Coordinates of C-alpha atoms in Angstrom, one line a residue:
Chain Q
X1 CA -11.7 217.2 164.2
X2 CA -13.3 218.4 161.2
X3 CA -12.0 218.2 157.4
X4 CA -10.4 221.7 157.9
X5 CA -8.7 221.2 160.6
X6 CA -7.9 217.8 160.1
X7 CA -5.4 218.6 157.0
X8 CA -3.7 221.5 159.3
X9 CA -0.4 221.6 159.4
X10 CA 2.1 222.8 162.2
X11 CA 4.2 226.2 161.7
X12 CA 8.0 225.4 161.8
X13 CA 8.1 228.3 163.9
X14 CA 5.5 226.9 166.1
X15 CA 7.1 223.4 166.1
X16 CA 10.7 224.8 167.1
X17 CA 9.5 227.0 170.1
X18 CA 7.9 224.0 171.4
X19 CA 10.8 221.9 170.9
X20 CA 13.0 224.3 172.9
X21 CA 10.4 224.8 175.6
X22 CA 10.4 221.1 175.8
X23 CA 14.6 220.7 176.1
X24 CA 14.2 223.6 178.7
X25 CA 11.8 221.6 180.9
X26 CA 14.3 218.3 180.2
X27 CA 17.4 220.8 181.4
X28 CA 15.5 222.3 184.7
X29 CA 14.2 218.3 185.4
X30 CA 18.1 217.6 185.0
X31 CA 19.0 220.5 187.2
X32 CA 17.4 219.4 189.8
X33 CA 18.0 216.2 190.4
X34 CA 21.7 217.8 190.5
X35 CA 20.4 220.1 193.3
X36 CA 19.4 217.6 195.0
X37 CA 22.3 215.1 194.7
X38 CA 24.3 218.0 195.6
X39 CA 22.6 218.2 199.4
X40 CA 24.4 216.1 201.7
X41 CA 23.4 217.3 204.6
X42 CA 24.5 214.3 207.1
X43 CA 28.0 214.4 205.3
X44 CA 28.4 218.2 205.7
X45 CA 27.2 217.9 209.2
X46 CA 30.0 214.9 210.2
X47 CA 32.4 216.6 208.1
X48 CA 31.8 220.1 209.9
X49 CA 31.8 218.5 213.4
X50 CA 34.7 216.9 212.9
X51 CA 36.7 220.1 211.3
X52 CA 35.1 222.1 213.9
X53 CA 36.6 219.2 217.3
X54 CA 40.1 219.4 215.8
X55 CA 39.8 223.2 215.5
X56 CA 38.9 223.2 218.9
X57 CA 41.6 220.5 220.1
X58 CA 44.5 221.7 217.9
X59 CA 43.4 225.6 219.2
X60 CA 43.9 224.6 222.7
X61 CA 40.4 226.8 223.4
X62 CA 37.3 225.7 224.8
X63 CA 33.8 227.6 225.6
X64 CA 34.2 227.4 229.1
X65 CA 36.7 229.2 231.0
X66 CA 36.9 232.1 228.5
X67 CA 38.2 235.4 228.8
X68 CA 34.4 236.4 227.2
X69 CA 35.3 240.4 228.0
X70 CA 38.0 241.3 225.5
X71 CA 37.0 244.7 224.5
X72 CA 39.5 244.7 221.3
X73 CA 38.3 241.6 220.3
X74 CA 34.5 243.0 220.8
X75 CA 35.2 245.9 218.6
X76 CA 36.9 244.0 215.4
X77 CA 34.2 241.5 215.6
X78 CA 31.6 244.4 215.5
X79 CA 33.5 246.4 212.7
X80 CA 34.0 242.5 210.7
X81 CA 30.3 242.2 211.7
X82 CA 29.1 245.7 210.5
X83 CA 31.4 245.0 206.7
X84 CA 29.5 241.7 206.2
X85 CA 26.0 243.3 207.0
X86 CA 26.6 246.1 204.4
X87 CA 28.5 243.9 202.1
X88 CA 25.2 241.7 202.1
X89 CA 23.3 244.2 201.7
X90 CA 24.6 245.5 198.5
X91 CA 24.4 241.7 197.4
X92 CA 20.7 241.8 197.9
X93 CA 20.2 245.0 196.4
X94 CA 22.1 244.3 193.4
X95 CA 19.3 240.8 193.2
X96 CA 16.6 242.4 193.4
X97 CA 17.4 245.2 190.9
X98 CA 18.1 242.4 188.4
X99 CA 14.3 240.4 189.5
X100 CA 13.2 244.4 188.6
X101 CA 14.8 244.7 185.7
X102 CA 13.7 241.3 184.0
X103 CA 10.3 242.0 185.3
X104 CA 10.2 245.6 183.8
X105 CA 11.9 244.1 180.5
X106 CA 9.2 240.8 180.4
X107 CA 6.6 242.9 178.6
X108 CA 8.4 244.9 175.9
X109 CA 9.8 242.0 175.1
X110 CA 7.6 239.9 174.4
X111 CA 5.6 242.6 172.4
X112 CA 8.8 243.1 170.3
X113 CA 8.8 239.2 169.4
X114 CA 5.3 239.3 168.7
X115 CA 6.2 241.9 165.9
X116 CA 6.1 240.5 162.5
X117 CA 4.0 237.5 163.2
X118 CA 1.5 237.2 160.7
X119 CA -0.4 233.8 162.2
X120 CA -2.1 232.8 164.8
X121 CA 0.6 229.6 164.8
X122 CA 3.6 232.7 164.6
X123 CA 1.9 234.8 166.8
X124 CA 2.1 231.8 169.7
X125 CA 5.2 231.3 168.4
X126 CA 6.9 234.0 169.1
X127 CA 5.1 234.3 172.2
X128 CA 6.8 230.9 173.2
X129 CA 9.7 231.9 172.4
X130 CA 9.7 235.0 174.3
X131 CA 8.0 233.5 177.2
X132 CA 11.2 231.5 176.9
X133 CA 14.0 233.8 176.8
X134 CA 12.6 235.6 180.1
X135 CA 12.2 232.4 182.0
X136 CA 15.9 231.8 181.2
X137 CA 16.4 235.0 183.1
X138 CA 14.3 234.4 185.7
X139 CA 16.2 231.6 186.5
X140 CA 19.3 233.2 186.4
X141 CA 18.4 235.7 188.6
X142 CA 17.4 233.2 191.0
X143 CA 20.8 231.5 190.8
X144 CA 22.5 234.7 191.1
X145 CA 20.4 235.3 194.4
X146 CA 21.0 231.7 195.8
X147 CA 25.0 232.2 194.7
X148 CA 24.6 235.4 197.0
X149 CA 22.9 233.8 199.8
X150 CA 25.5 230.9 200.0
X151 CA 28.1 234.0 199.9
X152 CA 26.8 235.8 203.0
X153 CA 25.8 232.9 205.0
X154 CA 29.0 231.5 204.5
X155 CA 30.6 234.8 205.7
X156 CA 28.7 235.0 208.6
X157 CA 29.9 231.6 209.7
X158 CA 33.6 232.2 209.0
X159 CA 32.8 235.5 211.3
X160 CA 31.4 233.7 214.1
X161 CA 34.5 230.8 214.1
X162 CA 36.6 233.9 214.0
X163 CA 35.4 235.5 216.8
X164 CA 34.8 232.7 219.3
X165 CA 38.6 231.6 218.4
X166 CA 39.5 235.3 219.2
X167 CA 37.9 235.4 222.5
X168 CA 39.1 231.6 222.8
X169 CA 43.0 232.8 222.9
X170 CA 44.8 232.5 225.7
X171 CA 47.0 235.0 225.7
X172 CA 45.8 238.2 225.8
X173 CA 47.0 240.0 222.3
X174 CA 45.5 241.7 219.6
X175 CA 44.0 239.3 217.0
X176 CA 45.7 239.5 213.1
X177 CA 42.5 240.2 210.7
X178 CA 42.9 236.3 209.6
X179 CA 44.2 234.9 212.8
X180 CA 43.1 231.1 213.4
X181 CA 43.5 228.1 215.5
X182 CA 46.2 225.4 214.7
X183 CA 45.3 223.4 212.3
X184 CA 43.3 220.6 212.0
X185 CA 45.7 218.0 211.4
X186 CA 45.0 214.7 211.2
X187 CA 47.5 211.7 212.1
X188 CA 49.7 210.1 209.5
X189 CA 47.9 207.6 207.1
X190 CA 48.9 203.6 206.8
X191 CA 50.7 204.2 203.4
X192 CA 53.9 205.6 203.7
X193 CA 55.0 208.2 201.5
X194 CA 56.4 207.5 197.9
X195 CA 60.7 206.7 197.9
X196 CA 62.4 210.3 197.4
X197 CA 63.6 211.3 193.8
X198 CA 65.2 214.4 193.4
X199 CA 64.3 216.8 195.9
X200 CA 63.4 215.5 199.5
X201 CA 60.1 213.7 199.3
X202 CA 59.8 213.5 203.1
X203 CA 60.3 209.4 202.6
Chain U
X1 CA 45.1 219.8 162.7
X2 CA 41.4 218.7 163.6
X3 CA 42.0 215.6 161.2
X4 CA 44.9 214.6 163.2
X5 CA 43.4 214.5 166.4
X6 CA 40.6 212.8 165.4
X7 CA 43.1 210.2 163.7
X8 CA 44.3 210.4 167.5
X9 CA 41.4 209.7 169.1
X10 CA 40.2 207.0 166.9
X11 CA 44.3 205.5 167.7
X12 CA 44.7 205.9 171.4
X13 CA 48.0 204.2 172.4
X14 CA 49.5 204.0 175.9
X15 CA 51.5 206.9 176.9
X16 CA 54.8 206.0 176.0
X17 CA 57.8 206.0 178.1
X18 CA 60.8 209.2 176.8
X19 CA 63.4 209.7 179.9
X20 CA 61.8 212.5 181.0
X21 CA 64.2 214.4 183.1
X22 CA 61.5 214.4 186.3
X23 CA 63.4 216.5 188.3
X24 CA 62.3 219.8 186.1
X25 CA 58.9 218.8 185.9
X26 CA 56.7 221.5 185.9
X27 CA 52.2 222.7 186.4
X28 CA 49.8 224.8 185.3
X29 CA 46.2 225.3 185.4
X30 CA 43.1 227.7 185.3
X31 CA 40.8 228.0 187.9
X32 CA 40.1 223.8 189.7
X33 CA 42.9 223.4 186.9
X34 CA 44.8 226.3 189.1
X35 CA 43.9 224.4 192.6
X36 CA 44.7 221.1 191.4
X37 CA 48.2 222.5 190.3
X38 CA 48.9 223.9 193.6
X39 CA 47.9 220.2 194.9
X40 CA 50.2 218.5 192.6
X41 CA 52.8 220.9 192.8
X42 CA 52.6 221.0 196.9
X43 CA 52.2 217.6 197.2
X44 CA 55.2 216.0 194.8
X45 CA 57.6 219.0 195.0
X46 CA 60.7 217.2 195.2
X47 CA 59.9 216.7 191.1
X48 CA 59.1 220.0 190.8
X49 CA 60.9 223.8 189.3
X50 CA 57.5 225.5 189.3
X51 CA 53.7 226.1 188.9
X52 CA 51.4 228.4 186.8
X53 CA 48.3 229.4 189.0
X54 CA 45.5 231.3 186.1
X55 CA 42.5 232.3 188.5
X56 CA 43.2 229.9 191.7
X57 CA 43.2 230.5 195.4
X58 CA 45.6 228.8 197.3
X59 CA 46.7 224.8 198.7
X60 CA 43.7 223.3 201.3
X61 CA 41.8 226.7 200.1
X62 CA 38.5 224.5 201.2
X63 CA 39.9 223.4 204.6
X64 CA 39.7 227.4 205.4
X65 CA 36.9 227.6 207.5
X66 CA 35.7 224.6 209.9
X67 CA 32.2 225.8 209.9
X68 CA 31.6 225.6 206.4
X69 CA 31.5 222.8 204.8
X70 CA 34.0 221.8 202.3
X71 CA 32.0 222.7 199.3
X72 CA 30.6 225.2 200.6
X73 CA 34.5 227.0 201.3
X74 CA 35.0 225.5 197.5
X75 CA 32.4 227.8 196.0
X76 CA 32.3 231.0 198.2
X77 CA 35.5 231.3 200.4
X78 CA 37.9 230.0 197.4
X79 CA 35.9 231.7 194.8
X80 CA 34.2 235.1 195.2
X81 CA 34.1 235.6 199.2
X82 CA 31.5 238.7 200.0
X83 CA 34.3 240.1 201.9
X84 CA 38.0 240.1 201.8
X85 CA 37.6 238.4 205.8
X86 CA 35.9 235.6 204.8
X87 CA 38.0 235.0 202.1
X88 CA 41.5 232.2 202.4
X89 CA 42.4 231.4 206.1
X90 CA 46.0 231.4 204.8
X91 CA 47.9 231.8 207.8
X92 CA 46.1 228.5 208.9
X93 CA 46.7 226.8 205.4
X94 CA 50.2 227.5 205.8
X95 CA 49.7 225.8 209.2
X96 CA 48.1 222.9 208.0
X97 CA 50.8 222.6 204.8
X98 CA 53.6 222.3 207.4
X99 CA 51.9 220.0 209.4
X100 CA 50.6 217.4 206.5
X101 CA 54.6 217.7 204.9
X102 CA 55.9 217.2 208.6
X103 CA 53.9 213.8 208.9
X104 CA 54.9 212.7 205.1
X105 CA 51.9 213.4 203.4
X106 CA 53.1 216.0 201.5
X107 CA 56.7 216.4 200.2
X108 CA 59.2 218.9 202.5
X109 CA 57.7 222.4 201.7
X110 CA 61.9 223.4 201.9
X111 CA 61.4 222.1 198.3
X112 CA 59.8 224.8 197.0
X113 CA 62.2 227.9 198.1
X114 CA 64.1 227.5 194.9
X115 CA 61.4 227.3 192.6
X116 CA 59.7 230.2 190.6
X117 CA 56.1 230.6 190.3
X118 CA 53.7 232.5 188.0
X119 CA 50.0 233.9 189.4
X120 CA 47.2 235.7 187.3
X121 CA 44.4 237.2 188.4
X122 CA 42.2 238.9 185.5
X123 CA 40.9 242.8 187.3
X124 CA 37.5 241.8 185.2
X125 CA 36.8 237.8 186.6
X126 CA 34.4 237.7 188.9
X127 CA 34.2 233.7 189.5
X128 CA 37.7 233.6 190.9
X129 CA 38.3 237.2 192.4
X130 CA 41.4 239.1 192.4
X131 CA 40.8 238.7 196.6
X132 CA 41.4 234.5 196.8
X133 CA 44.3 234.6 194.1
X134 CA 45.9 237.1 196.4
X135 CA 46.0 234.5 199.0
X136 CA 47.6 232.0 196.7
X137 CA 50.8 234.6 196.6
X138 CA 50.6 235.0 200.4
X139 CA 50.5 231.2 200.8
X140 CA 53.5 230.1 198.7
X141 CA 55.5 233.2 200.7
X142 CA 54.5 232.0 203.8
X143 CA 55.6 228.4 202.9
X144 CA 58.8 229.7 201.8
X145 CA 59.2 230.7 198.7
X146 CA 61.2 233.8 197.8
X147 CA 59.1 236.8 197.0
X148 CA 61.5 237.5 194.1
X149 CA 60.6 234.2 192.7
X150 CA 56.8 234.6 192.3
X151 CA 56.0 236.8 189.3
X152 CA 52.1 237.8 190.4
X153 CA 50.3 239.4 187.2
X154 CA 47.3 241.2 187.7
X155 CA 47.5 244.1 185.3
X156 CA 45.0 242.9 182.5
X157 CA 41.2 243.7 182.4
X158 CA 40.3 240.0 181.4
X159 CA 37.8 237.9 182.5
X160 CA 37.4 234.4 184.0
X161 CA 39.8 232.6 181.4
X162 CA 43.4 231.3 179.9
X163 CA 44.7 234.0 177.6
X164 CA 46.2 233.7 174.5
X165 CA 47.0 236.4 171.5
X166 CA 44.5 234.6 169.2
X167 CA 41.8 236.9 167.4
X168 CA 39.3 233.8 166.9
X169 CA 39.2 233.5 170.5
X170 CA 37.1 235.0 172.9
X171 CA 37.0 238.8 173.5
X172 CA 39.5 239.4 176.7
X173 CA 37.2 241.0 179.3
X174 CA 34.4 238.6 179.0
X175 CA 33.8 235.1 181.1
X176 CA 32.1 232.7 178.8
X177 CA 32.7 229.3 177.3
X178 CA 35.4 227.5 175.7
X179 CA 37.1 230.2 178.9
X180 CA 40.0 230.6 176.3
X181 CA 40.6 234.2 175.8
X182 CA 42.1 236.5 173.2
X183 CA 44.2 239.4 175.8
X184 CA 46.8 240.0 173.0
X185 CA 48.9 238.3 175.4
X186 CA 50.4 234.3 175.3
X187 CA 49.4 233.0 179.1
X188 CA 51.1 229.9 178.1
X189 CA 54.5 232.1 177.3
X190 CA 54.3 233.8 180.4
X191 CA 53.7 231.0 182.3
X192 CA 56.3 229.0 180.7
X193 CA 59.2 231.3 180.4
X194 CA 58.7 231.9 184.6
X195 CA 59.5 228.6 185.2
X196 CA 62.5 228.1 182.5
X197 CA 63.7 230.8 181.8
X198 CA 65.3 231.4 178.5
X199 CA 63.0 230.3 176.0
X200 CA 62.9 230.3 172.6
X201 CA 60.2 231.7 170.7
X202 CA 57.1 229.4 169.2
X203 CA 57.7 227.0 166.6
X204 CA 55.1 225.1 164.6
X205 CA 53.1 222.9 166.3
X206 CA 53.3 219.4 164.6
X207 CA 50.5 216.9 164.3
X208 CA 52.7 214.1 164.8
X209 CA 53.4 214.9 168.1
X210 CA 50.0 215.3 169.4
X211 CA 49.2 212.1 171.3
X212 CA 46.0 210.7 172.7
X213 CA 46.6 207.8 175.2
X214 CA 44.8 205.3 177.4
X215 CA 44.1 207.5 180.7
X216 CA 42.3 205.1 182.7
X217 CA 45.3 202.8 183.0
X218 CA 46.5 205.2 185.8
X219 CA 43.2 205.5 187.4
X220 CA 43.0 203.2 191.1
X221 CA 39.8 204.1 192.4
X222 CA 36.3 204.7 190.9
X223 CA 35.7 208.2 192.0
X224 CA 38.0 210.5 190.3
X225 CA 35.9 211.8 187.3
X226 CA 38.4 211.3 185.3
X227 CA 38.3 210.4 181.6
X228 CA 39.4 207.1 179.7
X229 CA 41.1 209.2 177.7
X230 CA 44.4 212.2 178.0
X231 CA 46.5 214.0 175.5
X232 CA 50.2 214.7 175.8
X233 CA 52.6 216.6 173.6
X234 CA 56.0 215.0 172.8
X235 CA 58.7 217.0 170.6
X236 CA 60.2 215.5 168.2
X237 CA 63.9 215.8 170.1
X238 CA 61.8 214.2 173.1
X239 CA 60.5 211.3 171.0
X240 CA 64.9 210.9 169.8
X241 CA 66.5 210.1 172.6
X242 CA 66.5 214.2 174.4
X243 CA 65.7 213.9 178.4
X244 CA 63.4 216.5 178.1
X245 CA 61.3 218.2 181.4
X246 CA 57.3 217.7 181.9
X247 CA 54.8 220.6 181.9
X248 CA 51.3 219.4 183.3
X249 CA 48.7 221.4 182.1
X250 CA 45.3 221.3 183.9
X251 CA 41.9 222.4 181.9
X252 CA 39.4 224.1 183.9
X253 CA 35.8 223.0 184.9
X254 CA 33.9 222.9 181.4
X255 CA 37.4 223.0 179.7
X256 CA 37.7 219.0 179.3
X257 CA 38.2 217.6 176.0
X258 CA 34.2 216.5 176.7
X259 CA 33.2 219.6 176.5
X260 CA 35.5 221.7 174.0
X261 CA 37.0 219.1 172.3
X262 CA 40.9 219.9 171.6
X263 CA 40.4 223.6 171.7
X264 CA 42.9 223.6 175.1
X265 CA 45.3 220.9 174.9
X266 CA 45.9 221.7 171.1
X267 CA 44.9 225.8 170.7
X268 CA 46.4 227.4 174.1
X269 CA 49.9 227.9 172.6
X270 CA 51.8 225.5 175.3
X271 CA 52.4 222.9 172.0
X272 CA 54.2 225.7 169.8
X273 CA 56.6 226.1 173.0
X274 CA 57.1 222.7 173.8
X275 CA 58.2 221.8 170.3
X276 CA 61.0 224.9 170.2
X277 CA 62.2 224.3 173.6
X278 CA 61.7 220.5 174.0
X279 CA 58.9 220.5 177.0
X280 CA 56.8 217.7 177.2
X281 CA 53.1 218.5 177.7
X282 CA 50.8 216.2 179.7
X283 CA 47.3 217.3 179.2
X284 CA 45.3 214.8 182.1
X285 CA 41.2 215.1 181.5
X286 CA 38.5 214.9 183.2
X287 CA 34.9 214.6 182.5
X288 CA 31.9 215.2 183.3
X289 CA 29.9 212.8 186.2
X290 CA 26.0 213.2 187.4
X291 CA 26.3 210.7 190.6
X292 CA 29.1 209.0 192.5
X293 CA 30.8 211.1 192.1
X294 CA 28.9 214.4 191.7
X295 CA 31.5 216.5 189.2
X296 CA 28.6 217.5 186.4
X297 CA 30.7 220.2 185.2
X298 CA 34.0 218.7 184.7
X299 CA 36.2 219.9 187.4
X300 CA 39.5 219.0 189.0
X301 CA 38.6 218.0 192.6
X302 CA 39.5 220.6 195.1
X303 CA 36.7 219.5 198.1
X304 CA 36.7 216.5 198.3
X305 CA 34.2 214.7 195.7
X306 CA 36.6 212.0 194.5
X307 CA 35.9 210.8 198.3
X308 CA 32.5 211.2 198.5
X309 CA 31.2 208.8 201.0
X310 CA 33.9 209.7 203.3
X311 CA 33.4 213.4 205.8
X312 CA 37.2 213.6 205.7
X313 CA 38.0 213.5 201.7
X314 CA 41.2 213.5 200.5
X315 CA 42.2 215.2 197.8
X316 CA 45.3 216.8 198.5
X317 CA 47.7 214.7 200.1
X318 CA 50.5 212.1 197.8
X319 CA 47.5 209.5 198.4
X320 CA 44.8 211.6 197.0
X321 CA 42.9 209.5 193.8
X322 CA 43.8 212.1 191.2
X323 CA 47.0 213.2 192.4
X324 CA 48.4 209.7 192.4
X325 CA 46.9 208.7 188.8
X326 CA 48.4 212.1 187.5
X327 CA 52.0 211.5 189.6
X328 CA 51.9 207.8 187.9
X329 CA 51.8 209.2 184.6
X330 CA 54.8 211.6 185.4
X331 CA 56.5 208.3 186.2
X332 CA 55.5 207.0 183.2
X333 CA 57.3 209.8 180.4
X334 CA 60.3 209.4 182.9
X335 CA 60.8 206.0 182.4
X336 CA 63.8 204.8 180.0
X337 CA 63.0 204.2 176.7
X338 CA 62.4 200.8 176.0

């Protein structure tokens, strides 16, 4: 460090777009850790096992000995199946014209930040800044997208119970749009319900 | 008003016992405010005259589908499904009602065929679609309750959020925080004068009768996110000797009093009502927890994380960790004055 630079001093403007770059990289470090406290995947894997034995118990259905030929049954779950395949598309679609949009957006606008700067310190500022603000939207994007992806995979799992618990009937009848097994009900707990006051508490 | 509360905070007191009449208690909520008032008012009905679902899909909306998991039902089958199939499995939450009231886990769902319910959907929210709220009407039909007695409002553009006719609030069609939002249009009225019908109009709220009390003394178990410290709302003529009813009114996720401060227990219009028509307002909080259990933003539990080490939570049942802290404090208001 020489004399000049050693008496240099740091552009406020400069000094606050590091400062938020640094909270940013504090937020996404937070972010994740929630992400990854949020994955249970043992727990989700008992708990959907279970839900899905009790299904099957309460539904009085099993995989073998099905009717597996019902053609009514064949067609809804081809028409449900065709409405989630175009519904997803759209969802993708509409994700990647945002990831376009923020791309095609990135470079005016970190042009237009740049306008005004006068010093090397606001020029790098502003760039900061701006480098900023479309990272923020990047990462929205990307949570819109994994939002969507949760949406349709969840969708196609909900068709798939549907349609094996159609096939799985019985009784051969047309299936209501959100017909469903009995439910999974589980035997009565060790604590007794609360004493009844007022209306019937079921005591 | 903001002077008072703080005087509040810095004075919290135990919530008081004031002979509330129990049997006209009353809920309300927006969004896992809305799911946890269909919990409550499911699960303890024999207290209960009626709810006020804002942006909510319906009872066990997370036990839809057994090949999703719990949260996963939470945050795309009870929130914004991709289609109107994978949405609420309500014919099988109906099921499943009828079953958990038939072995005493819930109250009798006959309960509820005299009550009167309000529902909102905003046509412009897109966190809670207009598709799972439409479940939460078929539910409480199928369970019983008159057709005639649910008033279902879906006729304004507004966004994910609790109305009110307050210009300093939030424009109506948009979906940002504090989620309070001005429609030109008092949710809290609506809401209120469904379930007692009647009412007068607004008085003035009064800063005496703003309370903060000691939460955590109705809390049994370490996992329900909730905070050390609620707010409740006692009229004057409550505080005098009146038996007066109990509204419970549930925030929404980001809507506790750690994140917005007094902005919905003191600025959603439920106080001005309470004081003209002698309503005692139970605001219960909860706030915000990174790890055991995982609630970062604040919500009421409606999959299961105030269980979270167990792959068969329960949340929804008279035995649930929330519902029996919140049903203790209903206990509480009712008890004689001492």
């Amino acid at each position: 460090m020489d004399a000049d630079t050693a008496n240099a001093t740091i552009d406020p403007k400069l000094s606050e777009a590091l400062k938020h770059w640094n909270d940013y990289a504090s937020e996404s470090g937070r972010n994740a850790r929630l992400i990854f406290e949020a994955m249970t995947p043992v727990n989700d894997s008992l708990q959907i096992v279970r839900q899905v034995m009790e299904s099957m118990q309460y539904g009085g259905w099993s995989p073998t000995g099905m009717p597996w030929v019902k053609p009514s049954v064949l067609f809804s779950a081809y028409q449900e199946l065709t409405e989630i395949q175009l519904a997803a598309q759209e969802k993708e679609s509409d994700c990647y014209i945002r990831f376009l949009t923020t791309t095609l957006g990135s470079g005016k606008q970190v042009a237009e930040a740049m306008q005004g700067a006068s010093t090397p310190q606001q020029i790098l500022a502003s760039y900061l800044e701006a480098g900023l603000s479309i990272a923020r939207q990047y990462q929205a994007d990307a949570s819109e997208h994994a939002s969507a992806l949760g949406q349709i995979r969840s969708a196609y799992n909900v068709w798939l119970q549907r349609t094996l618990e159609n096939l799985g009937h019985e009784t051969v009848e047309e299936p209501t749009p959100a017909a469903a097994s009995q439910p999974a009900a589980s035997p009565p707990p060790a604590s007794a319900a609360e004493p009844a006051a007022g209306k019937d508490s079921g005591a | 008003m903001l002077l008072s509360v703080a005087s509040a905070e810095a004075q919290t007191v135990k919530l008081p016992a004031c002979g509330a009449e129990i049997r006209k208690t009353s809920v309300s909520g927006l969004s896992s405010g809305a799911f946890m008032t269909s919990q409550l008012y499911v699960a303890f009905s024999e207290i209960m005259v009626g709810a006020g679902i804002v942006a909510g899909g319906p009872y066990l909306c997370a036990k839809s589908w057994a090949g999703n998991s719990l949260l996963v039902n939470a945050t795309t089958t009870c929130m914004h499904p991709l289609t109107a199939g994978s949405g609420p499995n309500t014919p099988l939450l109906a099921r499943y009602a009828a079953t958990l009231a038939e072995y005493g886990q819930i109250a009798p769902l006959k309960n509820l065929e005299d009550d009167r319910i309000y529902i909102f959907s905003g046509t412009r929210d897109e966190i809670v679609t207009t598709t799972v709220v439409n479940q939460t009407r078929e539910f409480f039909k199928a369970v019983g309750v008159p057709e005639a007695s649910i008033r279902y409002d879906r006729s304004i553009a507004a966004g994910h959020a609790f109305l009110t006719d307050d210009d300093t609030d939030t424009a109506c069609a948009l979906t940002r925080s504090p989620y309070i939002n001005d429609c030109d249009f008092s949710q809290a009225g609506a809401i209120l004068e469904q379930i007692y019908p009647g009412l007068k109009s607004p008085a003035r709220h009064r800063d005496d009768s703003l309370i903060a009390f000691d939460q955590e003394e109705f809390i049994d178990s370490p996992y329900t996110s909730m905070d050390d410290t609620a707010y409740a709302y006692v009229p004057t003529a409550c505080r005098s000797g009146k038996s007066c009813p109990v509204h419970v009114v549930f925030h929404g996720c980001r809507q506790g009093s750690h994140f917005i401060g007094d902005q919905y227990y003191a600025r959603t219009g439920y106080n001005r009502l309470a004081e003209a028509n002698d309503l005692i307002m139970l605001y219960p909080q909860v706030r915000p927890s990174s790890a055991s259990p995982l609630n970062p933003d604040g919500c009421w539990d409606f999959w299961g994380y105030s269980s979270p080490d167990s792959p068969t939570p329960d949340y929804f049942t008279r035995n649930a960790p929330q519902l029996r802290a919140i049903h203790k404090m209903i206990a509480r208001l009712a008890e004689p004055r001492s």
